[in-house]
Short mmCIF file of C-alpha atoms in Angstrom, two decimals:
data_model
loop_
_atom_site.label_atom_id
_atom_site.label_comp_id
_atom_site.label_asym_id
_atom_site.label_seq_id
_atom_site.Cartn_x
_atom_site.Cartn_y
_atom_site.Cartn_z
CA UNK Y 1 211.72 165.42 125.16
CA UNK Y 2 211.68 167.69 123.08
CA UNK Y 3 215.84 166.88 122.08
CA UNK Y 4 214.88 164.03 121.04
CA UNK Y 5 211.77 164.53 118.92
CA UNK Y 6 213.01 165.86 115.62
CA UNK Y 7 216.15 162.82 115.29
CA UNK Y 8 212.83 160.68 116.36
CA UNK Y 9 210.21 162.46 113.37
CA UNK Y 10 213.57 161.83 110.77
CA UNK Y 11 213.78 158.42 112.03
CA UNK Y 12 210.37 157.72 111.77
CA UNK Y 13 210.31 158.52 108.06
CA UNK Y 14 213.26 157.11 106.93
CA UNK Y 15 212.19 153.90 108.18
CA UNK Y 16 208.75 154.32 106.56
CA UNK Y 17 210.56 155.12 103.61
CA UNK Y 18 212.90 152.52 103.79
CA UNK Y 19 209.79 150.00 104.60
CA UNK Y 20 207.68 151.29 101.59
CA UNK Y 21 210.84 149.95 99.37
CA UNK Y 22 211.41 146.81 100.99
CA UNK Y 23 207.61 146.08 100.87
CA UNK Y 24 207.26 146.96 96.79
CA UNK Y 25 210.24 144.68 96.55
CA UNK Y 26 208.87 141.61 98.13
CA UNK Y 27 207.99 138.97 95.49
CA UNK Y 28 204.01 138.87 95.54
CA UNK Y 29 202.83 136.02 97.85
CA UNK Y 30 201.77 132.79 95.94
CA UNK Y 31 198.08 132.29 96.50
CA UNK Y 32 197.14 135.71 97.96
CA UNK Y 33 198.84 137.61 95.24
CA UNK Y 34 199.29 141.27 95.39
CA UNK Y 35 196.93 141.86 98.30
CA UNK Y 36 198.34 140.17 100.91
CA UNK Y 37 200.76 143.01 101.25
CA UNK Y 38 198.22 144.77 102.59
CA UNK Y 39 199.49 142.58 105.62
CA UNK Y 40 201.95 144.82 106.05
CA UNK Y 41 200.31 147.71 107.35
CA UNK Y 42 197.85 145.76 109.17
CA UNK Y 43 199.90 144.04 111.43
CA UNK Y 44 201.92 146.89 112.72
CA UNK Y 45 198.76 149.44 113.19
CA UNK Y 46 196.93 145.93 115.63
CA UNK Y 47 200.44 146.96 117.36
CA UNK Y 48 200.14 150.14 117.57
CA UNK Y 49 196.39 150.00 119.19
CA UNK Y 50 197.90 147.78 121.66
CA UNK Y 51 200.38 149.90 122.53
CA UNK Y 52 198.12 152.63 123.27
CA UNK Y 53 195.76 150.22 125.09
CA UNK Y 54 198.85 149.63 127.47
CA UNK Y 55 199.77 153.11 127.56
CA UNK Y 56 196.17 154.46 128.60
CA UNK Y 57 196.01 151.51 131.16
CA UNK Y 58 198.65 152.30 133.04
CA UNK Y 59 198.72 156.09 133.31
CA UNK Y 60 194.78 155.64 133.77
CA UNK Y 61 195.81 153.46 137.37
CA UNK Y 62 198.42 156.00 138.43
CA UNK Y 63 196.38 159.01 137.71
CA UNK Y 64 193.22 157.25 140.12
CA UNK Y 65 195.80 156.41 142.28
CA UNK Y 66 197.83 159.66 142.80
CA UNK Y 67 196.03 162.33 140.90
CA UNK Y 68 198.75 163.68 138.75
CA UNK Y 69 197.40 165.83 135.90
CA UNK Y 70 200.32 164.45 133.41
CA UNK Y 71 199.11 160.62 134.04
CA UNK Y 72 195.77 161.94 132.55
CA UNK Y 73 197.54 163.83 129.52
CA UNK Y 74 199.19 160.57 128.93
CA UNK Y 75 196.12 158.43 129.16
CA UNK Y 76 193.99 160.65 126.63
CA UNK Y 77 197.39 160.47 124.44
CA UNK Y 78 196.90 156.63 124.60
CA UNK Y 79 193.35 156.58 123.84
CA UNK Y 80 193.36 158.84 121.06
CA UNK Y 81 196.31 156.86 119.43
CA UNK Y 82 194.77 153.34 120.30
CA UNK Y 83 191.60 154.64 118.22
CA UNK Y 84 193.50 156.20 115.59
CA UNK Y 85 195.76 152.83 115.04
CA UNK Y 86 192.57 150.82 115.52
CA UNK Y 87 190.91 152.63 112.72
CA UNK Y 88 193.82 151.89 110.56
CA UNK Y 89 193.58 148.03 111.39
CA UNK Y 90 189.65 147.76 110.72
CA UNK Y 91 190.18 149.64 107.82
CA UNK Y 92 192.67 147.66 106.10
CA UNK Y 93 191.44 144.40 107.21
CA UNK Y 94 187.71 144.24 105.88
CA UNK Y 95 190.16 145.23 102.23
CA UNK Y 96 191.98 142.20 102.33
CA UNK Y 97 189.03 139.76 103.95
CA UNK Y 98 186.86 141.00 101.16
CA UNK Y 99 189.82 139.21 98.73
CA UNK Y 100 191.00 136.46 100.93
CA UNK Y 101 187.40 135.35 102.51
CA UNK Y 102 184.92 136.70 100.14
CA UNK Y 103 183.34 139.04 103.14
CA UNK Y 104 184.03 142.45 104.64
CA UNK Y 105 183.41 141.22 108.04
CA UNK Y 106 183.38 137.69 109.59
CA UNK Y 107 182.53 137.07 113.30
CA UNK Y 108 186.15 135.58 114.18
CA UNK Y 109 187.15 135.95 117.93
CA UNK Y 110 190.10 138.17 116.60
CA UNK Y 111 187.56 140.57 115.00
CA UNK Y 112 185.47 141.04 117.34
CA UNK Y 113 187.99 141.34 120.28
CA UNK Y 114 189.84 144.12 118.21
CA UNK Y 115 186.18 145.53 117.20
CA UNK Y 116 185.04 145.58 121.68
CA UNK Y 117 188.68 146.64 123.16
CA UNK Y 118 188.04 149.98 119.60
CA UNK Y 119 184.88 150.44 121.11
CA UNK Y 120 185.83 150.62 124.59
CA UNK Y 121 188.04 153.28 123.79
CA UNK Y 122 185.97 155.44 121.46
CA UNK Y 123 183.57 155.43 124.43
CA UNK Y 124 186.86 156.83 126.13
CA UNK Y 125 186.97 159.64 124.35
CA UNK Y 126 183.49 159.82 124.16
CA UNK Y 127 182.90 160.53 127.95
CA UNK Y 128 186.25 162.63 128.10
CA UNK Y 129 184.26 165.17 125.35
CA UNK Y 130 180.86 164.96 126.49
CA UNK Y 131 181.67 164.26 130.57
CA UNK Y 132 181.70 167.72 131.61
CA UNK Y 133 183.78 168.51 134.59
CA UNK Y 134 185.58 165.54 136.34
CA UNK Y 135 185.09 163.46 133.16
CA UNK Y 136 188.94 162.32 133.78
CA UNK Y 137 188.62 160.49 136.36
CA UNK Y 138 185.24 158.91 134.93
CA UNK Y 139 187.35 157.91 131.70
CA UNK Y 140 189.99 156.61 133.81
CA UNK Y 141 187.81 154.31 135.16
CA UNK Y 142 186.54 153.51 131.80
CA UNK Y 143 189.94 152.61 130.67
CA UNK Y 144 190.81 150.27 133.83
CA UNK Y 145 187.60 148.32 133.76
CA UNK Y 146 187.97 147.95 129.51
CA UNK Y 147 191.82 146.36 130.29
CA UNK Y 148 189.87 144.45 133.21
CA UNK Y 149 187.65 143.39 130.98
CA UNK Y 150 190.14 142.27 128.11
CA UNK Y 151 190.68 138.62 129.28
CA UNK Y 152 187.54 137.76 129.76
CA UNK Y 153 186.40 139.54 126.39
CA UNK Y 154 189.17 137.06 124.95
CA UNK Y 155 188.17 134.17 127.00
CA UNK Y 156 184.58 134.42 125.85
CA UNK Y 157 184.67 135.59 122.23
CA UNK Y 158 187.60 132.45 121.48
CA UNK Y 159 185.18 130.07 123.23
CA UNK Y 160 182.06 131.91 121.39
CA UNK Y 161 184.37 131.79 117.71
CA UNK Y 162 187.08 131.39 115.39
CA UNK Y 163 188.30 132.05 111.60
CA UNK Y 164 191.23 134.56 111.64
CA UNK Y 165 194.58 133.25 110.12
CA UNK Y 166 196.18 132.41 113.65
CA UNK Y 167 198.77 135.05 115.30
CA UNK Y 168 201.05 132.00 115.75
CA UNK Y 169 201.65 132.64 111.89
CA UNK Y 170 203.66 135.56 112.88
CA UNK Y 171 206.81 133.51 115.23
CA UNK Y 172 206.56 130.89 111.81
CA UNK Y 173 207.24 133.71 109.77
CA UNK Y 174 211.22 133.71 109.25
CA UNK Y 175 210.47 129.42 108.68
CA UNK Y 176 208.01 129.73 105.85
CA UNK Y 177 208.33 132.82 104.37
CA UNK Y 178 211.56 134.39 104.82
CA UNK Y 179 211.64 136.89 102.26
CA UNK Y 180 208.44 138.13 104.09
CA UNK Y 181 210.77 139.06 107.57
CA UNK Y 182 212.46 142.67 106.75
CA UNK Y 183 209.58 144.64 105.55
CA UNK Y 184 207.72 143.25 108.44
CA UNK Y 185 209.84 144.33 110.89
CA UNK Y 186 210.50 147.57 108.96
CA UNK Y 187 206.93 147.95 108.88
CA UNK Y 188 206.39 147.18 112.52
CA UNK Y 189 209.60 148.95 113.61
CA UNK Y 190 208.03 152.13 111.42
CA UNK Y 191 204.40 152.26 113.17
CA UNK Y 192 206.35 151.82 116.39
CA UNK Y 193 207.95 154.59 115.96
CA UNK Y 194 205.25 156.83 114.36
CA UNK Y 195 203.47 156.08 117.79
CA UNK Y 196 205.77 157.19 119.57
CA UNK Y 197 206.43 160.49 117.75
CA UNK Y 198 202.70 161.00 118.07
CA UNK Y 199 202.56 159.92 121.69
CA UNK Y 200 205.02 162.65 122.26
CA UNK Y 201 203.53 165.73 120.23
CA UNK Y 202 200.31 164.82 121.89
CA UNK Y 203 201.67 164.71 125.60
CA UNK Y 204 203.19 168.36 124.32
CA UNK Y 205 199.47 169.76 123.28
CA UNK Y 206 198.28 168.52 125.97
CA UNK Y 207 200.44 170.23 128.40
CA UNK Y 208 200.26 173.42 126.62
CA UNK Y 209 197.10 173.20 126.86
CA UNK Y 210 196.64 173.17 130.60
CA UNK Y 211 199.82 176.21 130.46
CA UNK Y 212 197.39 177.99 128.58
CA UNK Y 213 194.21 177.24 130.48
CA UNK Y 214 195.83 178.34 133.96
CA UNK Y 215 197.44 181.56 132.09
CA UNK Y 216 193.50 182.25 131.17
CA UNK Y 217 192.44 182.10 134.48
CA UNK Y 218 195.59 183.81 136.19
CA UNK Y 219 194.42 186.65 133.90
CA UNK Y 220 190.29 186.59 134.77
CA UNK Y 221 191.28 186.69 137.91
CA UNK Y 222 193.67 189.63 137.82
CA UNK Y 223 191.12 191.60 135.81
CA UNK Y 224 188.31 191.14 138.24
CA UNK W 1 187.33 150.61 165.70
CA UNK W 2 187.74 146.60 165.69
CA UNK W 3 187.90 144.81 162.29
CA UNK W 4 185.34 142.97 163.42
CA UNK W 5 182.82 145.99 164.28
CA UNK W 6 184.22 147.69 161.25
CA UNK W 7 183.00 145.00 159.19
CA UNK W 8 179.57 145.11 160.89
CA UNK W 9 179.18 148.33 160.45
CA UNK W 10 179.98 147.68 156.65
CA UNK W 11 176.67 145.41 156.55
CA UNK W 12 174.56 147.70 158.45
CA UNK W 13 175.27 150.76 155.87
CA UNK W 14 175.00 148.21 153.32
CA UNK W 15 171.59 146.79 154.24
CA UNK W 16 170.38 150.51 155.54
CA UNK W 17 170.63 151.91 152.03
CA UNK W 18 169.14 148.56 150.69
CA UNK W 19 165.99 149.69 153.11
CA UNK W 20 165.88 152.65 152.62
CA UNK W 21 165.21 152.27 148.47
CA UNK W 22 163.10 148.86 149.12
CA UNK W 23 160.65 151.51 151.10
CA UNK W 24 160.80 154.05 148.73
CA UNK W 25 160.02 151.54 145.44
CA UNK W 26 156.99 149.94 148.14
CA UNK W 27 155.55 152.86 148.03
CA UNK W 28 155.50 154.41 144.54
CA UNK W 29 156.63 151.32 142.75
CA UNK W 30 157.78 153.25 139.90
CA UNK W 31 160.65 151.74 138.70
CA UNK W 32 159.82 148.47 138.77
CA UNK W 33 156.39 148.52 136.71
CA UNK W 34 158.03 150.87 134.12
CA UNK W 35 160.96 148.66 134.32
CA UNK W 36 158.61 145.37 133.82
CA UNK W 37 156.47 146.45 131.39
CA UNK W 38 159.86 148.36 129.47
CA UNK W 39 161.11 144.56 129.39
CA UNK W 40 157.93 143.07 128.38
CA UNK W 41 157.78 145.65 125.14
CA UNK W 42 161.53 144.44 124.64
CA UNK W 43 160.28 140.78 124.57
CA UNK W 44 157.66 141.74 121.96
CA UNK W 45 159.40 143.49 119.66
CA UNK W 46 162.15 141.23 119.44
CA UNK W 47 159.31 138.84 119.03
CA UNK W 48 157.92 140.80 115.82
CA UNK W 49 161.69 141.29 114.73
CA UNK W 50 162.48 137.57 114.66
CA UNK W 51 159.56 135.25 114.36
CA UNK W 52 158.56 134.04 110.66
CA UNK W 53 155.74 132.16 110.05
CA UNK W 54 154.91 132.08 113.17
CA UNK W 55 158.09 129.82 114.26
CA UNK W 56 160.95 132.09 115.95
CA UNK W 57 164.67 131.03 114.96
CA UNK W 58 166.24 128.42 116.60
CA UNK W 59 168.00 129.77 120.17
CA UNK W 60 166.08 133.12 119.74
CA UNK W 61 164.69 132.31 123.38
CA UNK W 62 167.69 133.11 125.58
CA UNK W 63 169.02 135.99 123.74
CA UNK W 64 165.88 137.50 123.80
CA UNK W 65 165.49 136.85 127.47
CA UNK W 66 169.13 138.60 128.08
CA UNK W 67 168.57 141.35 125.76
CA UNK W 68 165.78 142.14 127.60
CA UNK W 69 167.71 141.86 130.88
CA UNK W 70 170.29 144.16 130.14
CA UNK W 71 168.16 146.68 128.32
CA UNK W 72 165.55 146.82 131.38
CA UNK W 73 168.30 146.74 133.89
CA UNK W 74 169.73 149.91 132.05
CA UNK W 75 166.90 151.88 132.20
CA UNK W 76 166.08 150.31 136.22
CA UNK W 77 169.93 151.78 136.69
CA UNK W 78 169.50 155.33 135.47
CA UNK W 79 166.13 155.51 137.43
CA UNK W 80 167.06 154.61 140.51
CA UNK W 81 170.10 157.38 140.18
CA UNK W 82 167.83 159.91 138.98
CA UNK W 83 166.07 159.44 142.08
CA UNK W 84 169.32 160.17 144.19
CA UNK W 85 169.96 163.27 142.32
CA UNK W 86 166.66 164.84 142.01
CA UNK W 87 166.64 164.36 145.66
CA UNK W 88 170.33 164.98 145.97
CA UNK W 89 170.57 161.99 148.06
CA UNK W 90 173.46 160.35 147.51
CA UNK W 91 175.36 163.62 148.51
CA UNK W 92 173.73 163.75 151.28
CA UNK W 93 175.16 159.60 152.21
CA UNK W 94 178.13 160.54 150.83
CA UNK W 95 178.80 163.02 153.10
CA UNK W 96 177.68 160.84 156.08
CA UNK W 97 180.43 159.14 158.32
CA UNK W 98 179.96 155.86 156.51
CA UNK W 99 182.40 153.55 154.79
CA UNK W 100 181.45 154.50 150.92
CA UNK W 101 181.99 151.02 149.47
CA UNK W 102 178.93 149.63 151.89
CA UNK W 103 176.80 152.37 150.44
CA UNK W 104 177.82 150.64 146.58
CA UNK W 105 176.66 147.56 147.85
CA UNK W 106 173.69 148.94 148.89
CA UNK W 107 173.21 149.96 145.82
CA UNK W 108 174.39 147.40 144.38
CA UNK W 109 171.96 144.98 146.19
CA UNK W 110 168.97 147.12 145.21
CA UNK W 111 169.18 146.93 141.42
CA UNK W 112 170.11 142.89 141.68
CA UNK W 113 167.14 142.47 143.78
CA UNK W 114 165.10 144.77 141.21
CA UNK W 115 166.41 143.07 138.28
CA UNK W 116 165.39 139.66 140.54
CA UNK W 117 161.63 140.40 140.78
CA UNK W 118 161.59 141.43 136.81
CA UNK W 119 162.97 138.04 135.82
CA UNK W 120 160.77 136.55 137.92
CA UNK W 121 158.38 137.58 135.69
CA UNK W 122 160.75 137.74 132.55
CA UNK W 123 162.04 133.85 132.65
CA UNK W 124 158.42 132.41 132.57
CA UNK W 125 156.90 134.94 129.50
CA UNK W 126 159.90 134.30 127.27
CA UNK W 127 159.15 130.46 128.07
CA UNK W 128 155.80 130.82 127.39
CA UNK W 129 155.97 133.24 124.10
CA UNK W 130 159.05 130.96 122.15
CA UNK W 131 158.32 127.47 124.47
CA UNK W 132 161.55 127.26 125.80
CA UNK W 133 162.48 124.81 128.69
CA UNK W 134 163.29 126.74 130.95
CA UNK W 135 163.15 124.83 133.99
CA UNK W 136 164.61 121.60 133.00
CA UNK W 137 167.67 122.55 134.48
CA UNK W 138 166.23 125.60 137.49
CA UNK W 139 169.74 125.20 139.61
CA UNK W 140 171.92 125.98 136.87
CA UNK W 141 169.44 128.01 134.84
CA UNK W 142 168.99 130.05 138.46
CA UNK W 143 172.46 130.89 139.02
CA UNK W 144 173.33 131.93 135.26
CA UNK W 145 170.60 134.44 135.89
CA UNK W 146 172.18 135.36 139.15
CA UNK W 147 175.63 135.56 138.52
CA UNK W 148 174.97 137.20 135.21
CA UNK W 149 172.54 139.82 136.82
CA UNK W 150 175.53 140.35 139.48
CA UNK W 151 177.82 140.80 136.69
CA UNK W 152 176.05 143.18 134.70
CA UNK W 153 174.84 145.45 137.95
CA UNK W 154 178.53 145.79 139.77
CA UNK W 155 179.68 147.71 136.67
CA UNK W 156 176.27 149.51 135.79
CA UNK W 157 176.03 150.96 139.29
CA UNK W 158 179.22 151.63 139.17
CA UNK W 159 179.14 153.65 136.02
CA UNK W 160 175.45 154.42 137.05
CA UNK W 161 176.55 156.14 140.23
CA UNK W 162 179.90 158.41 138.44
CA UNK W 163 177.52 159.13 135.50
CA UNK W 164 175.14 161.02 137.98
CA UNK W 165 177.02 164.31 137.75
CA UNK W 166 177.06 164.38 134.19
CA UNK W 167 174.68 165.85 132.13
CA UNK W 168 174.49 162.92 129.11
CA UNK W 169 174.25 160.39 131.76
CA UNK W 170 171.74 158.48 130.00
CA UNK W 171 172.97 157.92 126.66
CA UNK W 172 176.59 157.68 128.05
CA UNK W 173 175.64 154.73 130.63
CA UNK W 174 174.86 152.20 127.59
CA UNK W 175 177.57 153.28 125.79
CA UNK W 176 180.13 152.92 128.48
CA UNK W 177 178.17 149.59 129.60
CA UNK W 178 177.43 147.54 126.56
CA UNK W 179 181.13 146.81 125.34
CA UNK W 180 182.23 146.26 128.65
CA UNK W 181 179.64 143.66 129.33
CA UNK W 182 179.83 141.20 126.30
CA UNK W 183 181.54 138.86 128.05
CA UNK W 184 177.93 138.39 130.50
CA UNK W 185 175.87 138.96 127.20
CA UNK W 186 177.76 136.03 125.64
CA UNK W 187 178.30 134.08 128.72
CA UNK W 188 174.61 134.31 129.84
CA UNK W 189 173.06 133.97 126.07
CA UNK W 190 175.52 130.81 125.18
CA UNK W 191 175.17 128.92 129.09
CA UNK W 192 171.24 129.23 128.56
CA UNK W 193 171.31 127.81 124.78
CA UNK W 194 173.43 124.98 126.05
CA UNK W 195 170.52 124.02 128.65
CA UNK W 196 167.89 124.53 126.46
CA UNK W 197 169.17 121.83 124.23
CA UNK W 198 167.88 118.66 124.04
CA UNK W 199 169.26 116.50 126.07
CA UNK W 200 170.91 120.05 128.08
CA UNK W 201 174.21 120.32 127.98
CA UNK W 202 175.36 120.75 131.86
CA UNK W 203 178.97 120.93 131.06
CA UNK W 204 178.98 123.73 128.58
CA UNK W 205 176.75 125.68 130.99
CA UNK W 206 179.16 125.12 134.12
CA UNK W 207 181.86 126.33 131.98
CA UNK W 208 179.99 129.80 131.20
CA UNK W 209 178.96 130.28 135.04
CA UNK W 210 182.61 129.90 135.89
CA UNK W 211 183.65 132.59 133.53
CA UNK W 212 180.82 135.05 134.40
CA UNK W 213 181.12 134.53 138.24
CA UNK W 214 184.88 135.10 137.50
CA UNK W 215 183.79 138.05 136.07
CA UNK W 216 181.76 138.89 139.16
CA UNK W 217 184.61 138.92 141.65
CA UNK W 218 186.82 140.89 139.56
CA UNK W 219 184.42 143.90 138.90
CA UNK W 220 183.05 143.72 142.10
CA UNK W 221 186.46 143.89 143.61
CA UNK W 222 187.42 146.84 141.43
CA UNK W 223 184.43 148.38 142.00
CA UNK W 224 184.64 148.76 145.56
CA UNK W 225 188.20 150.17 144.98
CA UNK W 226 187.35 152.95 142.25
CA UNK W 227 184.18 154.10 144.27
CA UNK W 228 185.72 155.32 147.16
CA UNK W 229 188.44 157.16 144.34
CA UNK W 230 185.50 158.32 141.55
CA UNK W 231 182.90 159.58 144.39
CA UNK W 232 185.18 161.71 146.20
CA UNK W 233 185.48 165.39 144.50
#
């Protein structure tokens, strides 16, 4: 992994870079203006989170299932970066609703589903700091039944309401707003890639870590 | 063993641990009057919360009414685990030679049954405090409350149960709880509001059982699977 992390860090920010230039070079959209560009960046961190939801899912199942230490490192990898992204996402959304809508905050089933699945996952972390011992498997649990949990949070919250511009905007995109496609993508492609840097510098601290937590006891228990 | 005694057997630890906390509460019946009059305070302050001029909001009726479900049934959950630790009970079943999913359902049984008796009591106050029709529609209205109660108390004794051996159990079982449970909070709040309306609307309140007893099958399935993992050490 670790071969391919610096090519992957000097990837990551030449894209960024490269998306950065591409965005400022965008015409400014006609009704929105100058702060739909915010769009940008919100987009690709929503992807990000989900990433990191999938991520912490599935190394959540295989570490109940088989026990493996590194399926855990992985799954508090995913949660971390599924917060972190998701922060980035309600951040920069209430800054463009407050332009677009009028409000910081609307009840729209997209909202709120992104605002429950956050939640979920803080309260990840949450129990993985305050759990004490065997918290890891508690927070796995946590993490299956919040992906359990996701459909019907969808089901519910679409049938319960609904104001966010539609997703289905997004496959429109290269019909209606062409010039819009490349720093999209670059945008997308660039979060995509800062995940997985950070994905992979966190599985690293993580199992240095546990090298340095068994060297610690190795050495208590030669001293006593 | 046979499947078929296996599967007795599975009912008889089930319904054993049932007993056993149905003699305890008959005796002291702690947790159900704090858990009672806990929901009845909930009632009232949402009460003095919401009601202006002495006219509450329109629909305030069923979400008080699940509010106060799921808030009581919290506290009923972390009581009736408190008891198995301060006793060190469920150690003690845990170690016995019995499948470990019956003992969940046990469990599981107990707080439905608990959280039963207090909306027994729950149902007719709200309808009495905010005049809601209640009983217009008692089949449907009956099974919301059941499949919603079943919904909310597969994952909180769940949770309830691995929460046990840690030592912020109580403020971490709403936390890990509430989010996951929307779905049953909206479901329950939204099927109710749709037969309180006048005429009730039966089809809008079908649709919302089907999703929470969806709901119920799924987390009770996965909860049978994850005990057996999250209760061994």
């Amino acid at each position: 992994m670790k071969k391919i992390f610096t090519p992957l860090v000097i990837a990551t920010a030449v894209l960024f870079a490269a998306a950065l230039v591409l965005i400022a070079r965008v015409p400014p959209e006609s009704t929105m203006g100058l702060v739909q560009k915010i769009f940008y960046f919100h987009v690709p961190s929503w992807i990000g989170m989900y990433a990191g939801i999938a991520v912490c899912a599935v190394a959540s199942i295989s570490y109940l299932v088989t026990g493996r230490p590194a399926a855990d490192r992985l799954a508090t990898s995913g949660a971390e970066l599924t917060v972190l992204f998701g922060l980035v996402g309600l951040v920069t959304g209430p800054l463009w609703a407050r332009k677009a809508w009028g409000v910081w905050w609307q009840w729209d089933a997209r909202l709120t589903i992104a605002l429950l699945l956050w939640l979920i996952f803080v309260a990840y972390l949450v129990v993985r700091k305050y759990g004490g011992p065997g918290a890891e498997k508690l927070a796995a649990a946590v993490a299956l039944f919040g992906t359990a949990v996701s459909p019907f949070v969808y089901m519910s919250v679409n049938i319960w309401r609904t104001v966010h511009p539609l997703t289905s905007v997004m496959p429109q995109l290269p019909k209606s707003a062409p010039e819009m496609v490349p720093p999209m993508a670059a945008s997308a492609f660039a979060f995509l890639l800062l995940f997985g840097v950070l994905l992979i510098a966190r599985i690293e601290l993580g199992r240095r870590q546990a090298a340095v937590d068994e060297l610690y006891l190795a050495h208590e228990e030669g001293a006593a | 063993m046979g499947p078929q005694r296996e599967v007795k057997m599975f009912f008889r630890v089930a319904l054993l641990v049932l007993r056993k906390d149905f003699a305890i509460e008959a005796k002291s019946r702690e947790i159900l009057t704090t858990t009672l009059l806990f929901a009845v305070s909930c009632v009232l302050v949402f009460a003095f919360a919401l009601v202006k001029e002495g006219e509450a909001p329109p629909d305030a009726a069923p979400a008080i009414l699940w509010i106060a479900i799921m808030f009581s049934g919290t506290l009923a959950l972390g009581r009736t685990f408190e008891r198995e630790r301060y006793g060190e009970t469920l150690r003690a079943l845990l170690l016995a030679p019995a499948p470990r999913p019956a003992l969940y359902v046990g469990k599981l049984l107990g707080i439905v049954l608990l959280l039963g008796v207090a909306e027994l009591v729950l149902v007719p106050l709200v309808a009495f405090f905010f005049g809601a029709p209640f009983f217009v529609q008692p089949v449907l209205m009956a099974l919301l409350l059941v499949a919603g109660t079943v919904g909310f108390a597969a994952v909180g004794t769940l949770f309830a149960a691995m929460l046990m051996r840690v030592r912020t159990r109580d403020v971490l079982l709403p936390i890990l709880l509430y989010p996951i449970t929307v779905p049953v909070i909206i479901a329950g709040v939204r099927g109710t509001a749709a037969l309180l309306a006048s005429p009730p609307d039966e089809v809008t309140a079908t649709m919302w059982l089907a999703i929470v007893v969806a709901f119920d099958v799924v987390f009770v399935t996965l909860s049978l699977w994850t005990f057996e993992v999250l209760m061994t050490e």
